[in-house]
Amino acid sequence: MKNILKLEELAMFAISIYFFSLLPYAWWVFPALLLTPDIGLVGYAWNAKVGAWVYNIFHHKGLAIFIGAFGFVENVPLCLLAGIILFAHASFDRILGYGLKYNDSFAHTHLGQLKKSNSQ
């Protein structure tokens, strides 16, 4: 089942790249901005509850679609770009297994528990 979910997220990431290609930005803008939604991690400086809430806002696909749709309908190119980047980033994170966070810890996600690396 996890592989099917990852393939679905990969398809959404590819769609994000396609929609970005329709915008008048240089190709390097996409990879340059792709990790910017991780600014939401700053919430973890306060505590896990605030961190999860802020992180989830920056990784919510519904919000990404809303911002992108607003940019499209109202002809606000930066909102359209932001929506595409937010959506692409959320898909990319979920391909890697980083889901939306629960309040108790960063590692507890809607996709399951994040695995610890061997170095820890």
mmCIF file of N, CA, C and O in Angstrom, residues 19 22-23 65-81:
data_model
loop_
_atom_site.group_PDB
_atom_site.id
_atom_site.type_symbol
_atom_site.label_atom_id
_atom_site.label_comp_id
_atom_site.label_asym_id
_atom_site.label_seq_id
_atom_site.Cartn_x
_atom_site.Cartn_y
_atom_site.Cartn_z
ATOM 1 N N PHE A 19 2.774 22.081 -14.277
ATOM 2 C CA PHE A 19 2.148 23.394 -14.091
ATOM 3 C C PHE A 19 3.200 24.486 -13.934
ATOM 4 O O PHE A 19 3.025 25.603 -14.423
ATOM 5 N N LEU A 22 4.495 25.870 -17.188
ATOM 6 C CA LEU A 22 3.606 26.805 -17.883
ATOM 7 C C LEU A 22 3.809 28.249 -17.421
ATOM 8 O O LEU A 22 3.295 29.170 -18.049
ATOM 9 N N LEU A 23 4.530 28.427 -16.319
ATOM 10 C CA LEU A 23 4.774 29.760 -15.778
ATOM 11 C C LEU A 23 5.998 30.395 -16.443
ATOM 12 O O LEU A 23 6.866 29.690 -16.950
ATOM 13 N N ILE A 65 -3.565 24.277 -2.902
ATOM 14 C CA ILE A 65 -4.517 24.387 -4.024
ATOM 15 C C ILE A 65 -5.283 25.702 -3.938
ATOM 16 O O ILE A 65 -5.477 26.387 -4.948
ATOM 17 N N PHE A 66 -5.705 26.086 -2.742
ATOM 18 C CA PHE A 66 -6.424 27.348 -2.560
ATOM 19 C C PHE A 66 -5.562 28.536 -2.989
ATOM 20 O O PHE A 66 -6.021 29.418 -3.724
ATOM 21 N N ILE A 67 -4.325 28.580 -2.538
ATOM 22 C CA ILE A 67 -3.420 29.688 -2.884
ATOM 23 C C ILE A 67 -3.164 29.709 -4.385
ATOM 24 O O ILE A 67 -3.203 30.770 -5.023
ATOM 25 N N GLY A 68 -2.900 28.535 -4.972
ATOM 26 C CA GLY A 68 -2.669 28.463 -6.416
ATOM 27 C C GLY A 68 -3.888 28.860 -7.221
ATOM 28 O O GLY A 68 -3.791 29.591 -8.213
ATOM 29 N N ALA A 69 -5.059 28.407 -6.802
ATOM 30 C CA ALA A 69 -6.305 28.750 -7.503
ATOM 31 C C ALA A 69 -6.583 30.248 -7.394
ATOM 32 O O ALA A 69 -6.996 30.883 -8.371
ATOM 33 N N PHE A 70 -6.345 30.819 -6.219
ATOM 34 C CA PHE A 70 -6.510 32.261 -6.047
ATOM 35 C C PHE A 70 -5.584 33.009 -7.008
ATOM 36 O O PHE A 70 -6.001 33.956 -7.676
ATOM 37 N N GLY A 71 -4.337 32.569 -7.083
ATOM 38 C CA GLY A 71 -3.386 33.200 -7.994
ATOM 39 C C GLY A 71 -3.808 33.097 -9.443
ATOM 40 O O GLY A 71 -3.618 34.037 -10.230
ATOM 41 N N PHE A 72 -4.397 31.972 -9.811
ATOM 42 C CA PHE A 72 -4.861 31.776 -11.183
ATOM 43 C C PHE A 72 -6.080 32.646 -11.489
ATOM 44 O O PHE A 72 -6.112 33.366 -12.483
ATOM 45 N N VAL A 73 -7.080 32.590 -10.613
ATOM 46 C CA VAL A 73 -8.341 33.310 -10.848
ATOM 47 C C VAL A 73 -8.139 34.826 -10.784
ATOM 48 O O VAL A 73 -8.662 35.561 -11.617
ATOM 49 N N GLU A 74 -7.369 35.278 -9.813
ATOM 50 C CA GLU A 74 -7.167 36.719 -9.624
ATOM 51 C C GLU A 74 -5.950 37.254 -10.371
ATOM 52 O O GLU A 74 -5.605 38.421 -10.227
ATOM 53 N N ASN A 75 -5.294 36.393 -11.135
ATOM 54 C CA ASN A 75 -4.104 36.763 -11.902
ATOM 55 C C ASN A 75 -3.012 37.374 -11.010
ATOM 56 O O ASN A 75 -2.536 38.480 -11.241
ATOM 57 N N VAL A 76 -2.665 36.612 -9.974
ATOM 58 C CA VAL A 76 -1.595 36.995 -9.058
ATOM 59 C C VAL A 76 -0.492 35.938 -9.209
ATOM 60 O O VAL A 76 -0.518 34.894 -8.552
ATOM 61 N N PRO A 77 0.465 36.196 -10.116
ATOM 62 C CA PRO A 77 1.472 35.179 -10.441
ATOM 63 C C PRO A 77 2.239 34.628 -9.234
ATOM 64 O O PRO A 77 2.543 33.438 -9.196
ATOM 65 N N LEU A 78 2.548 35.458 -8.251
ATOM 66 C CA LEU A 78 3.297 34.955 -7.095
ATOM 67 C C LEU A 78 2.476 33.980 -6.262
ATOM 68 O O LEU A 78 3.020 33.027 -5.701
ATOM 69 N N CYS A 79 1.168 34.192 -6.185
ATOM 70 C CA CYS A 79 0.302 33.235 -5.472
ATOM 71 C C CYS A 79 0.221 31.923 -6.245
ATOM 72 O O CYS A 79 0.238 30.848 -5.644
ATOM 73 N N LEU A 80 0.148 32.004 -7.545
ATOM 74 C CA LEU A 80 0.132 30.792 -8.369
ATOM 75 C C LEU A 80 1.432 30.016 -8.188
ATOM 76 O O LEU A 80 1.417 28.802 -7.963
ATOM 77 N N LEU A 81 2.551 30.724 -8.217
ATOM 78 C CA LEU A 81 3.855 30.082 -7.992
ATOM 79 C C LEU A 81 3.912 29.464 -6.594
ATOM 80 O O LEU A 81 4.329 28.319 -6.439
#
